[in-house]
Each structure stands twice: as structure tokens, then as C-alpha cells.
Short mmCIF file of C-alpha atoms in Angstrom, two decimals:
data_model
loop_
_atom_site.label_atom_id
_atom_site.label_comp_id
_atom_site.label_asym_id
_atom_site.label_seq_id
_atom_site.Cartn_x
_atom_site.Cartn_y
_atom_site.Cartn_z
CA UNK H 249 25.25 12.32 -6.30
CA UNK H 250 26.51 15.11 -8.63
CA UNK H 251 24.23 15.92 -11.71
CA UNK H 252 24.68 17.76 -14.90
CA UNK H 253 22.98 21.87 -14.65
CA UNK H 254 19.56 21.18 -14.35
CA UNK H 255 17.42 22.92 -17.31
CA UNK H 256 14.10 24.03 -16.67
CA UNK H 257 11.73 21.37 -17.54
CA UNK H 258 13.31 19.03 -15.30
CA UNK H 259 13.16 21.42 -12.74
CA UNK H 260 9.47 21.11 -13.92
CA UNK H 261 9.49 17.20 -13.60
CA UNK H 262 10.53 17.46 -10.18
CA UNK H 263 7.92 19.91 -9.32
CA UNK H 264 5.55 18.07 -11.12
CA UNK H 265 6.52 14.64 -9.26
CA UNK H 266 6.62 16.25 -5.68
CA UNK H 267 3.17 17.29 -6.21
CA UNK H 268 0.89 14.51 -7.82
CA UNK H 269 -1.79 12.42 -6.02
CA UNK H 270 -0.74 8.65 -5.02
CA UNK H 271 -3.10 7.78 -7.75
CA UNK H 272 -1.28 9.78 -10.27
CA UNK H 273 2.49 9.36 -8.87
CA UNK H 274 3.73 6.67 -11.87
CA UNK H 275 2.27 8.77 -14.61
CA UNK H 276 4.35 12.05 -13.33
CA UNK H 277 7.29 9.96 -12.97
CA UNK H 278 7.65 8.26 -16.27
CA UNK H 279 6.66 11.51 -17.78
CA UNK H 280 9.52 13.09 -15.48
CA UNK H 281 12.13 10.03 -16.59
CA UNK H 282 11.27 9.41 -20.24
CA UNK H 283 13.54 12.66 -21.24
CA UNK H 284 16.71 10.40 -20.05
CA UNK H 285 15.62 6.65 -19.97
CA UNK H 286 12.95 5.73 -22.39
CA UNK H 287 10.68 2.60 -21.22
CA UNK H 288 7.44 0.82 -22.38
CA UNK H 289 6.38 0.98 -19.01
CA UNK H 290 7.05 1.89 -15.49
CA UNK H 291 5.91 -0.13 -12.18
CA UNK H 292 6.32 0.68 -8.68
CA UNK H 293 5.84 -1.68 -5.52
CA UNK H 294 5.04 0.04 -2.72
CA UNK H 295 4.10 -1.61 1.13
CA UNK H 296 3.70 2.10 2.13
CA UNK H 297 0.71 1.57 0.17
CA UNK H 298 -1.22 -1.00 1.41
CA UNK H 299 -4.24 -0.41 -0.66
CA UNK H 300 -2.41 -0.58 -3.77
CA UNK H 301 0.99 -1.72 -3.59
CA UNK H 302 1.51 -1.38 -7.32
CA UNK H 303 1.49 1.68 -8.83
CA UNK H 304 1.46 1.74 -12.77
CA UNK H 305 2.43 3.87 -15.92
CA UNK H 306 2.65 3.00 -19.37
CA UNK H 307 1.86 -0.25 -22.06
CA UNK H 308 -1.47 -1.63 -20.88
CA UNK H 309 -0.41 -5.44 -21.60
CA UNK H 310 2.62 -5.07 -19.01
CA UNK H 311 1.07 -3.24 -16.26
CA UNK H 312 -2.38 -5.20 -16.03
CA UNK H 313 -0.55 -7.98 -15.98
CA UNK H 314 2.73 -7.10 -13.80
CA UNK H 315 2.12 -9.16 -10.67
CA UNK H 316 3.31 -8.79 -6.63
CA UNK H 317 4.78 -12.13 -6.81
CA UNK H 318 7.19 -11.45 -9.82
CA UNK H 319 7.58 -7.90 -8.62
CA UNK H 320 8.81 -9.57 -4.95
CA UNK H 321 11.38 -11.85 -6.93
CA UNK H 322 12.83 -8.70 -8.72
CA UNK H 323 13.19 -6.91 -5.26
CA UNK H 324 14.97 -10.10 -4.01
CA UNK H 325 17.65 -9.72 -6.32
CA UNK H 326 18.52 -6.18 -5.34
CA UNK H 327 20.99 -6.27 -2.46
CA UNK H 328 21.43 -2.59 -2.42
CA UNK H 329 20.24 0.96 -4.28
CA UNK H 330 22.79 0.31 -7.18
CA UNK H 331 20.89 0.24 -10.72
CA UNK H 332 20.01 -3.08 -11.57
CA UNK H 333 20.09 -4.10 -15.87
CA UNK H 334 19.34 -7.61 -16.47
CA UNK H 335 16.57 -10.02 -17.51
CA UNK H 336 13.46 -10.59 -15.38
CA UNK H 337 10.07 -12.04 -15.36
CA UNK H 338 7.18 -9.51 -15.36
CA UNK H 339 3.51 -9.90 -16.81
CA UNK H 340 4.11 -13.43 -17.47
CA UNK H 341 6.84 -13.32 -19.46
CA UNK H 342 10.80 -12.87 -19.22
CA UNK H 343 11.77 -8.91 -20.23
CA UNK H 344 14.85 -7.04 -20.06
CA UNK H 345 14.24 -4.49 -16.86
CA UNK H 346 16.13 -1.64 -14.91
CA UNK H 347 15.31 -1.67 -11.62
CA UNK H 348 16.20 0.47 -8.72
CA UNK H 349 15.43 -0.09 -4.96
CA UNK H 350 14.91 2.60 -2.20
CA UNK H 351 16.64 1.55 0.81
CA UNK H 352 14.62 2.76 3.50
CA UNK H 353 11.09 2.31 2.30
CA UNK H 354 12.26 -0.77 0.19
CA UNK H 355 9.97 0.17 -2.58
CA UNK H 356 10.83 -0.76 -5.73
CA UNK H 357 11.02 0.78 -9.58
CA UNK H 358 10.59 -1.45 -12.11
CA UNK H 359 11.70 0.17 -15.84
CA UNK H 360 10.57 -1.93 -18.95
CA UNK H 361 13.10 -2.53 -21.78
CA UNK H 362 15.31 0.01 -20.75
CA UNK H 363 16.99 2.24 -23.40
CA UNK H 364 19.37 5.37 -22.65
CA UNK H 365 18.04 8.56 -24.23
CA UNK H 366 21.95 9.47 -24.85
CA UNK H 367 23.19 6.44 -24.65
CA UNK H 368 27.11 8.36 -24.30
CA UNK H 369 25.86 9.59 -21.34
CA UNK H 370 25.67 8.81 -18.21
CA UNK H 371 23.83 11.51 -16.62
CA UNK H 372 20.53 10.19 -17.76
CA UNK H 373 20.58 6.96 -15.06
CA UNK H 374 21.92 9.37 -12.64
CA UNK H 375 18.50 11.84 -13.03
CA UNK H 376 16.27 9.00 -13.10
CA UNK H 377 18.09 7.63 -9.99
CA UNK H 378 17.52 10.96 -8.35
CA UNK H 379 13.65 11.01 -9.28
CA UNK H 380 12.62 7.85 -8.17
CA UNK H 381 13.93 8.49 -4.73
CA UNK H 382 12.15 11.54 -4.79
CA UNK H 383 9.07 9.48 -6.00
CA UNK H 384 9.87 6.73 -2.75
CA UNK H 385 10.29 9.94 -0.43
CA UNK H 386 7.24 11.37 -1.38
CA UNK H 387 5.22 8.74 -1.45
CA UNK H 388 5.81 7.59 1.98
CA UNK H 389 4.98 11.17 2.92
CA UNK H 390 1.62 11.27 1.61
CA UNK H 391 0.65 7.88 3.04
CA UNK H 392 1.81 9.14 6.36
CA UNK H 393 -0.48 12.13 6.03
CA UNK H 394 -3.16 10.83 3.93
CA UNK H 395 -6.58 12.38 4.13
CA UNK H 396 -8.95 10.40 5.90
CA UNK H 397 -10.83 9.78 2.39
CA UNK H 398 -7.48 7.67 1.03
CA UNK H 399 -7.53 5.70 4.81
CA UNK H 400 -10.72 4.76 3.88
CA UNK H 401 -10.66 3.80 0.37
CA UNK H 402 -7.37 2.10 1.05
CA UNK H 403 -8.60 -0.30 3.86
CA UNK H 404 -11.55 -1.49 1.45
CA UNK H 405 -9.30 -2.30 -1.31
CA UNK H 406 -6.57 -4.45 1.13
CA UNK H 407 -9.97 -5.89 2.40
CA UNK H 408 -10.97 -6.67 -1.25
CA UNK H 409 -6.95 -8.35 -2.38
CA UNK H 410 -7.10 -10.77 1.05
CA UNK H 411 -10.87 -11.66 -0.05
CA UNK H 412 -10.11 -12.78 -3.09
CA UNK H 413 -6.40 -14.30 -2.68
CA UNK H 414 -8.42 -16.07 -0.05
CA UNK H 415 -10.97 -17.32 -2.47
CA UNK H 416 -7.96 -18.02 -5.23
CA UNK H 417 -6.14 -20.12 -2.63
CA UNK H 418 -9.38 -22.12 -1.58
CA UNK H 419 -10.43 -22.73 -5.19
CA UNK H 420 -6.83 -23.83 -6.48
CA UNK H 421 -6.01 -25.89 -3.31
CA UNK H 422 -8.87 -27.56 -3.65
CA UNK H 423 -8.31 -28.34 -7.35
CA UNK H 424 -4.33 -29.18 -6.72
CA UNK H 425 -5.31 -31.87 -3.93
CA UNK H 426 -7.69 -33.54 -5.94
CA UNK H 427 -5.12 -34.34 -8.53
CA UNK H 428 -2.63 -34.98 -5.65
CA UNK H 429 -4.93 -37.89 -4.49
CA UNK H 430 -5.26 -39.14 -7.54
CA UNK H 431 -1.81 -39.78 -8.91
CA UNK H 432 -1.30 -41.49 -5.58
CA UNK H 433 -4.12 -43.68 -6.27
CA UNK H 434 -2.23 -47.39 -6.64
CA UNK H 435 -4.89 -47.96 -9.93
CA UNK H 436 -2.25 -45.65 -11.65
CA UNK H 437 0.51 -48.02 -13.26
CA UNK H 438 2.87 -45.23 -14.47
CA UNK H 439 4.86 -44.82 -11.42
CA UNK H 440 7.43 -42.57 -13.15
CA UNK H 441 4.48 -40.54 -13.87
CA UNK H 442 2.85 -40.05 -10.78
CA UNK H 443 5.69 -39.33 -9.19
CA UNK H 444 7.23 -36.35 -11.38
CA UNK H 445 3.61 -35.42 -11.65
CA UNK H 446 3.34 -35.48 -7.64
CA UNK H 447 6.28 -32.91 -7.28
CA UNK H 448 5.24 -30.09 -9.36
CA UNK H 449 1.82 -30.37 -8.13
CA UNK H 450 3.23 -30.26 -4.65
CA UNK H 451 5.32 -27.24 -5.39
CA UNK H 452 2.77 -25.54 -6.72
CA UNK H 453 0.76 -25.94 -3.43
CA UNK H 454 3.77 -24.45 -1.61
CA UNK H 455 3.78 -22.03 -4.28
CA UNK H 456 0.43 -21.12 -3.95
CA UNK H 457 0.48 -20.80 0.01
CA UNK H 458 3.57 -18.76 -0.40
CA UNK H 459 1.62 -15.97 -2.64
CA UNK H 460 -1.28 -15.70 -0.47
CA UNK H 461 1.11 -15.48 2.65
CA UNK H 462 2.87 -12.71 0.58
CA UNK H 463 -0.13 -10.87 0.14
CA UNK H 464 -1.16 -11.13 3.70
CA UNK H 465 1.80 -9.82 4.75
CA UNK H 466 1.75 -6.60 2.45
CA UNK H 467 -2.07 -6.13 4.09
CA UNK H 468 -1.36 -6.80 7.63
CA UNK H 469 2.01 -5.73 9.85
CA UNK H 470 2.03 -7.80 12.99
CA UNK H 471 1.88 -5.69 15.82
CA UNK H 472 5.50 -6.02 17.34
CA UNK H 473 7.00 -5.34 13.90
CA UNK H 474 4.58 -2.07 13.71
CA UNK H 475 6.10 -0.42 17.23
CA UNK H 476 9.48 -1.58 16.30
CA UNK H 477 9.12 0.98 13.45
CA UNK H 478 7.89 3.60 15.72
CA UNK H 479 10.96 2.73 17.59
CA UNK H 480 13.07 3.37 14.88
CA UNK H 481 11.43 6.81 13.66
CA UNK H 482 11.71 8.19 17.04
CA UNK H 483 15.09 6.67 17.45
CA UNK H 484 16.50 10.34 16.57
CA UNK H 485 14.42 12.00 18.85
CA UNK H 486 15.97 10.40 21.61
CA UNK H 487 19.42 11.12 20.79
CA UNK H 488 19.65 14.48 20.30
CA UNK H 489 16.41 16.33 22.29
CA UNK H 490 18.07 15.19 25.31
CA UNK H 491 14.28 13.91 26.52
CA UNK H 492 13.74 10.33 27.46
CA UNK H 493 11.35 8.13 25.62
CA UNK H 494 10.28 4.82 27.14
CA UNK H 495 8.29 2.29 25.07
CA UNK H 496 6.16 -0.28 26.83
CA UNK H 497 6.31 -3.30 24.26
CA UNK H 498 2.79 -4.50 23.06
CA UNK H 499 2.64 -8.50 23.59
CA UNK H 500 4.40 -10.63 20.79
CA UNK H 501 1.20 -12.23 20.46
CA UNK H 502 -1.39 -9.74 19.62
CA UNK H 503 -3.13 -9.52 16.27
CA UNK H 504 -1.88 -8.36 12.98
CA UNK H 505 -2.59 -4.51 12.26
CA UNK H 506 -4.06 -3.68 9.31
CA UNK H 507 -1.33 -1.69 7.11
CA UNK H 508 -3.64 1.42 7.43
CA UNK H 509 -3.77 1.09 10.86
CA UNK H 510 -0.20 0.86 11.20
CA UNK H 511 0.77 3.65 9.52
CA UNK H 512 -1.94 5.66 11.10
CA UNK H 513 -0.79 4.45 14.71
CA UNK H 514 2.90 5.42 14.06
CA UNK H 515 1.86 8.73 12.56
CA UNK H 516 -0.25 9.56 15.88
CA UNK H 517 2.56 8.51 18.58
CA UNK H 518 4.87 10.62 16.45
CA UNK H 519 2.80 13.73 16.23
CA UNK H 520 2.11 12.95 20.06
CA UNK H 521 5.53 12.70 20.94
CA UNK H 522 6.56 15.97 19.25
CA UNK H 523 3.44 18.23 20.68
CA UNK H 524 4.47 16.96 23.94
CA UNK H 525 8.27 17.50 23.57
CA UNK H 526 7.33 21.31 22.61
CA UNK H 527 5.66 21.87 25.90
CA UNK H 528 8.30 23.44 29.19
CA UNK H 529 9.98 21.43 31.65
CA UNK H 530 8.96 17.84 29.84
CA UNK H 531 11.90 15.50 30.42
CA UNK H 532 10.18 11.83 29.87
CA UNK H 533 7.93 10.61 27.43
CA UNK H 534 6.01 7.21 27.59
CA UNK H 535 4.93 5.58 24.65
CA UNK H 536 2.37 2.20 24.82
CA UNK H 537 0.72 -0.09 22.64
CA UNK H 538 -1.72 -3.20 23.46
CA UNK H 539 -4.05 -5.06 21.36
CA UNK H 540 -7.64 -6.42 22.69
CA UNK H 541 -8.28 -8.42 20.08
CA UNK H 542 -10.42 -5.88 18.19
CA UNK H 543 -8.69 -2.63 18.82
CA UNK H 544 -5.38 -1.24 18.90
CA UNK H 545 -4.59 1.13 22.29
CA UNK H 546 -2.10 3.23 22.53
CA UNK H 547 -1.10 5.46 25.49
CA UNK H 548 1.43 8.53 25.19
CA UNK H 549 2.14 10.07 28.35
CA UNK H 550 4.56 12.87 29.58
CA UNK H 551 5.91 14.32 32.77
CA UNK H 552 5.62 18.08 31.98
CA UNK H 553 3.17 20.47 33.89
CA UNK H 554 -0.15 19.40 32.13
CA UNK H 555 0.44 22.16 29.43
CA UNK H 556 -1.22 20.23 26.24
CA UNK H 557 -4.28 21.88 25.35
CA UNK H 558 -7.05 19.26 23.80
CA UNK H 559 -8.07 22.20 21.16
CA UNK H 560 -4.26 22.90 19.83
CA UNK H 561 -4.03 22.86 16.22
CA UNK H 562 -1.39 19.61 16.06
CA UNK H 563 -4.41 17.93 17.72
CA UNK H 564 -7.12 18.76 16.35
CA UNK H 565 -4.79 17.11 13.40
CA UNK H 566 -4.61 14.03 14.79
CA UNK H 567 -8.18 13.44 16.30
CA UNK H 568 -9.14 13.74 12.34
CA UNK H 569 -6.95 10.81 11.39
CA UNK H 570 -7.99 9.22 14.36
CA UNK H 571 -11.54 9.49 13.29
CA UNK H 572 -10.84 8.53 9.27
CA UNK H 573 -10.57 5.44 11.25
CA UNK H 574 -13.55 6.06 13.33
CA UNK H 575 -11.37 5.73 16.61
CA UNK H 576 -11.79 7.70 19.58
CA UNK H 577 -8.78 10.04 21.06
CA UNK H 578 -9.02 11.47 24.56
CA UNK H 579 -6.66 13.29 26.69
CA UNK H 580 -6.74 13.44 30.35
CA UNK H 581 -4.70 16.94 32.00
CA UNK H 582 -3.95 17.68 35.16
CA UNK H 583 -2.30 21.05 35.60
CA UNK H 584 1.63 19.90 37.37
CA UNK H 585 0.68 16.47 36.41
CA UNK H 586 1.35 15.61 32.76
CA UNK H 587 -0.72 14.92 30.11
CA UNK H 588 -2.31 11.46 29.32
CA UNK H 589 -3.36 10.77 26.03
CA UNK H 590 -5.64 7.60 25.20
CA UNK H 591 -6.43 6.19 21.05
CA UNK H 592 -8.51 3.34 20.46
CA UNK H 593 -7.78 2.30 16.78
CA UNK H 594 -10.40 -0.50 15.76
CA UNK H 595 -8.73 -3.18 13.57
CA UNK H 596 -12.05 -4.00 11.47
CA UNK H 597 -13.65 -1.91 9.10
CA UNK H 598 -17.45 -0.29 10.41
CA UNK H 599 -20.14 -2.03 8.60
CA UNK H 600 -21.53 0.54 6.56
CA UNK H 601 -25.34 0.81 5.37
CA UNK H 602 -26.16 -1.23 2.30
CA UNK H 603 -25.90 1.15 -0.96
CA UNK H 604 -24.44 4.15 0.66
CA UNK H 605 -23.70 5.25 -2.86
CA UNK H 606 -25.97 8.68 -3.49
CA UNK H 607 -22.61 10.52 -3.42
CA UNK H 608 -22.02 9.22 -6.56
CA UNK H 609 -24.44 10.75 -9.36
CA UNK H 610 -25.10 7.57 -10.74
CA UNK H 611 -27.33 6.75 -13.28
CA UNK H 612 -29.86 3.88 -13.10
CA UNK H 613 -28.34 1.87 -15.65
CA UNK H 614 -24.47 2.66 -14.22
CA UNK H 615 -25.54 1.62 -10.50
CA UNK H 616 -26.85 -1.66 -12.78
CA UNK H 617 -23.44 -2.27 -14.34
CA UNK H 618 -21.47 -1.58 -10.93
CA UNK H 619 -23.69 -4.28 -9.24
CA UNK H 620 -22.41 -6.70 -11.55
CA UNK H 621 -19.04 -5.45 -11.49
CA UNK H 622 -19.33 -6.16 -7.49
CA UNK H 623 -20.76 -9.96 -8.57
CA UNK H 624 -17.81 -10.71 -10.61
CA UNK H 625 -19.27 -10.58 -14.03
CA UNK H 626 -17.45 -9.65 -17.08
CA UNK H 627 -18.60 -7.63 -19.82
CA UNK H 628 -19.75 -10.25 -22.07
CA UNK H 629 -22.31 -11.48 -19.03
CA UNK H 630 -23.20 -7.74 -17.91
CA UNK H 631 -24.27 -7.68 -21.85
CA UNK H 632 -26.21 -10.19 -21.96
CA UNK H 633 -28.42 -10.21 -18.88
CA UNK H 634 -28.85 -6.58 -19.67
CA UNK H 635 -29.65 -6.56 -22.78
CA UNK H 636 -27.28 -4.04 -24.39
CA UNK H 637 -24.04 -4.41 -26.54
CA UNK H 638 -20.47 -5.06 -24.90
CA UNK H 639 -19.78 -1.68 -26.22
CA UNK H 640 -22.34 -0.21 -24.39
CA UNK H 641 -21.35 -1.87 -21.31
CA UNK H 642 -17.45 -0.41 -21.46
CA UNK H 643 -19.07 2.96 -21.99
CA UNK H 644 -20.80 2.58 -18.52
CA UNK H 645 -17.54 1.29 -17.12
CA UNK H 646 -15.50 3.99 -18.40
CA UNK H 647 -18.28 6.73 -16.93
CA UNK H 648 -17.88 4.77 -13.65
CA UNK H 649 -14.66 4.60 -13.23
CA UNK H 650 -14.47 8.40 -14.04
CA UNK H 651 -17.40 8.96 -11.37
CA UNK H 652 -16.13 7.16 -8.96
CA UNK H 653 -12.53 8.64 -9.45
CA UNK H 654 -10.81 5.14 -9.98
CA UNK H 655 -8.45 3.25 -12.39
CA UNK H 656 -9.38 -0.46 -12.17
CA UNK H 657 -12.75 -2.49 -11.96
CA UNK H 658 -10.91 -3.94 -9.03
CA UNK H 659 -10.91 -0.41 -7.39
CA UNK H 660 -14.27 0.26 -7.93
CA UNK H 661 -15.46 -3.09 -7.06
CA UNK H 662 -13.60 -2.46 -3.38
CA UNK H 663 -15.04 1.00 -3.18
CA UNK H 664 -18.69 -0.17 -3.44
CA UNK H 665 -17.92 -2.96 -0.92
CA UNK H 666 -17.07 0.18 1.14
CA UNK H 667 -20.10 1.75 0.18
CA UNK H 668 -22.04 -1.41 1.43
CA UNK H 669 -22.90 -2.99 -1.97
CA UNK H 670 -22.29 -6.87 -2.09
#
């Protein structure tokens, strides 16, 4: 794509945007794109994210209320990368949108009422283009090498959406049946009535089903789809090292993979596959994956002279992320034999002690307020059965949410599950 000179602050921007957190990534960018396309707010959906595939910047009534579901529908309408301008529903209500798709990550940018900074020229949608697949680049980057810290805190919050879609689903399926079985009943006389009333409670049962399969899906990968992926990243590998990769299919069958896992699993076989392909006289890699129900096992094996030292920097790399998801690596070497390399990547999070939360610094009266964050309360409630003002309660929330380094009380109510408090 050509672009205009580029002056120094965007030069800045970029810098700025290359470099952020995950947690952080929306804010750079909107900063980075509000120079050449001003917005009320900016949205990004994610699946490299699992944790949080929305990732958020700007007017607080659009992006607590911006949903996966109307985010999905956007996406649908975007057959390629070409900027999208049109109408669209988002936070619950129809807004004029630019929105821009990354092909090979399929995230998604979401720009609220759009507006040109120069609107006689065209350079601007061209920058902001450029940006936000810089944005998609990098963040698939970082979740490929995220610390084990972010694995971590990521699997408790996808634990925490499926919980309570789960509980959503349950609770409105139950309600939506009721009333299904009771326009049915033949005491109603109206039969004009029951029956238009029968449809759109029916298709909001399919609706409903449909959003908690959705967010299932962005949670777990099934397990062929997973090592198809791997397939495709080492796909260039194959062609043009000249070295022969074989992949042993895991069975069609086998359980869904957490996203984390996923991720994790192709970013191991790849850094695998590349330490080996370094070594002398290695011709033939294998590659296998197999599910036992609770774990995910992989094998990586090569045909080289047993030259792969367990200590080697690129490994020692990899047993960390291994352990961030406190699975075991081992390699077996025979010198003239190969190397054989063994992960066992559990698919459940570790139960962790109840209130493993002394990291945290917090004060009697926070650890109070979290609890009830964890029980679903609201402010109001918190305030009353502690006796202190609703003010006084966001205080505490705001000092939490700064301890505990998150942006949500859903994020901090999924990091204290994964500290063990229920």
C-alpha cells in the first residue's frame, strides 16, 4: 500500500503500538488512529485472545456494552480486508461503523461513527488501514509468546465467560420453555396469539443456543482444527528447508483444547521443529498429537544424530511455557539416534489453594469487597451488608482493580477464581 511521508509522531504511533501490553493494545491504537480517523470508540475481536476476545478503547457506554454476538455479525459481513462504512448494530443499538478485517488472524476492528480527519484525503483510511494490521500482527505475536503469567490469567477468565454463558443459557432456557408450554396450553383461546407468540420465543431459544455455542467455540478449538493450524504454520517449512515433516493426525474425536492450550501446543511443536531442523544431518521430522481425555500429548521426533541438548537456550524456552501450564516436557537422546521429545499439556486448570491471594497487598476491607465481587453482588448490596456508602464501595473497587492490575470486575472476579476464592 503506498502512504504519504511519514512525520514523526506517527512514526511514534507505530512504535508506540508495536510495543504495548495486550491489555493496553486498543488504547495505543486509537491514540495512534485518532490523528487520521476520529471515532467515539474503538473495539477489537480477537480469538487469538481467548481470555478476552474484546479488546476496548474509548466512550464507556459503547464498549461495556459492545457484545461478541453483534461483533460476530459485523465480521460476517466482511468478505475480505477492504474498509467496510455502513450501519451496524453494536451496544444494543444500530451505529454507523468502519470496520476492517485482518485476513489471516480474522480479527476484527470495529471504528465508532467514523469521521475523516481530512476528509479530502484519502491517506488517512490508508494509515489507519496500515495500523490495525500492525495491531492484528502484533497481537497474535504476543499471544504466541505470552508469559506464563498471561497463560494463566487468560485460562481463568475463558473458564469464568463458559461459567456464566452456561448459567445465562440454563436460567433463560428455563424461563423461555416455561412460556413455550404455556402458549401451547389448549386453555389459551387466542390461537393467532399463541402461535406468533410461539415463534419468537422459539427463535429466541435457537438464538440463545447459538450465543453460548459461539462462545464455546471462541474458548475451546477442537483438537483436529488445532493441528490443522500447526499444519498450516509449518506448511513453509516444508517447502523450502528441503526437510520432511510428517504429522500423525490426532483422532477426530478427541476433546476440545482449551484456546490457551492450543496456542501453547502449536507454539511448542513449532519451536521444536525449528531447534531440531538447526541440528546436522536431520532430514525427517515427526510431529504427533493425541488426546487422553485429560491431557494433550504431543511427540516431536527427528532422525538426526541425537544432537539436541535438554539445557539449550530454545528449550529451556519452551519447558517454561510448558510449565505456565504446569505440563511436563521430557526429551529422550540417543547419540546417532535422534531426539525424542515428549509434552503432556493438561486440558483442566490445577485446583489451586483456597485464598491464594497474599500476593496482592490487600486490605481487610478490599479482600471484603472482592469476596462479594466473586458472589455476584453489585455495589448497592456490597453497601449495604457492609455498612458503608456506594461511594465507598467504588473506591475499594477502583483500588482493586488497580492492585490487581485489571480493567473489569469481570477480570478480577476470574482472577480470584484463579486464586481459589469462590
Amino acid at each position: 500500500m503506498p502512504l504519504p511521508d511519514l512525520p514523526w509522531p506517527l512514526l511514534q504511533s507505530v512504535a508506540a503500538v508495536a510495543d504495548a501490553p495486550l491489555a493496553q493494545i486498543a488504547e495505543r491504537l486509537r491514540e495512534a488512529t485518532l490523528p487520521y480517523m476520529e471515532s467515539s470508540a474503538l473495539v477489537i475481536f480477537t480469538e487469538d485472545c481467548t481470555g478476552r476476545p474484546q479488546k476496548k478503547a474509548g466512550a464507556e457506554e459503547i464498549i461495556s456494552r459492545a457484545s461478541i454476538a453483534e461483533l460476530d455479525t459485523i465480521r460476517a459481513t466482511l468478505s475480505d480486508e477492504t474498509p467496510w462504512f455502513g450501519e451496524a448494530g453494536l451496544a444494543g443499538r444500530p451505529r454507523q461503523v468502519l470496520a476492517l478485517k485482518h485476513a489471516s488472524s480474522n480479527a476484527l476492528l470495529v471504528l465508532t461513527d467514523p469521521q475523516p480527519a481530512d476528509p479530502g484525503h484519502n491517506a488517512g483510511l490508508d494509515l489507519v488501514t496500515y495500523l490495525w494490521h500492525l495491531t492484528a500482527r502484533r497481537i497474535r505475536e504476543k499471544v504466541a509468546d505470552a508469559p506464563p503469567s498471561y497463560l494463566l490469567e487468560s485460562r481463568a477468565a475463558s473458564a469464568e465467560r463458559l461459567r456464566v454463558t452456561a448459567e445465562l443459557t440454563d436460567l433463560h432456557s428455563t424461563t423461555l420453555e416455561t412460556v413455550l408450554a404455556a402458549l401451547r396450553s389448549s386453555s389459551l383461546d387466542d390461537a393467532l396469539a399463541r402461535s406468533t407468540v410461539t415463534d419468537l420465543t422459539a427463535k429466541a431459544l435457537i438464538g440463545l443456543r447459538t450465543h453460548s455455542d459461539r462462545t464455546t467455540d471462541l474458548v475451546k478449538e477442537p483438537v483436529a482444527k488445532a493441528f490443522e493450524r500447526l499444519r498450516e504454520d509449518l506448511r513453509p517449512l516444508t517447502r523450502y528447508s528441503g526437510i520432511e515433516i510428517e504429522f500423525i493426525e490426532p483422532p477426530l474425536n478427541g476433546r476440545a483444547l482449551p484456546g490457551e492450550v492450543a496456542h501453547a501446543a502449536r507454539a511448542i511443536v513449532r519451536g521444536l521443529v525449528l531447534a531440531m531442523t538447526e541440528q546436522p544431518d536431520v532430514s525427517r521430522v515427526r510431529t504427533q498429537w493425541d488426546c487422553d481425555g485429560e491431557n494433550l500429548l504431543i511427540n516431536v521426533r527427528d532422525d538426526g544424530r541425537g544432537a539436541l541438548a535438554a539445557d539449550a537456550p530454545s528449550i529451556a524456552r519452551l519447558d517454561r511455557r510448558v510449565q505456565a501450564l504446569t505440563g511436563t516436557l521430557r526429551i529422550d537422546v540417543m547419540p546417532g539416534w535422534g531426539a525424542d521429545v515428549f509434552v503432556t499439556l493438561p486440558l483442566d486448570l490445577p485446583a489451586r489453594p483456597a485464598g491464594d491471594v497474599a500476593g496482592w497487598n490487600l486490605a481487610a476491607r478490599e479482600l471484603e469487597v472482592l469476596e462479594h465481587l466473586v458472589a455476584g453482588h453489585r455495589n448497592r448490596t456490597i453497601a449495604t451488608t457492609l455498612g458503608i456508602s456506594e461511594n465507598t464501595v467504588k473506591f475499594h473497587v477502583r483500588n482493586l482493580f488497580r492492585k490487581l492490575d485489571v480493567g473489569s470486575r469481570t477480570e478480577a472476579i476470574a482472577l480470584a477464581h484463579s486464586h481459589g476464592l469462590r
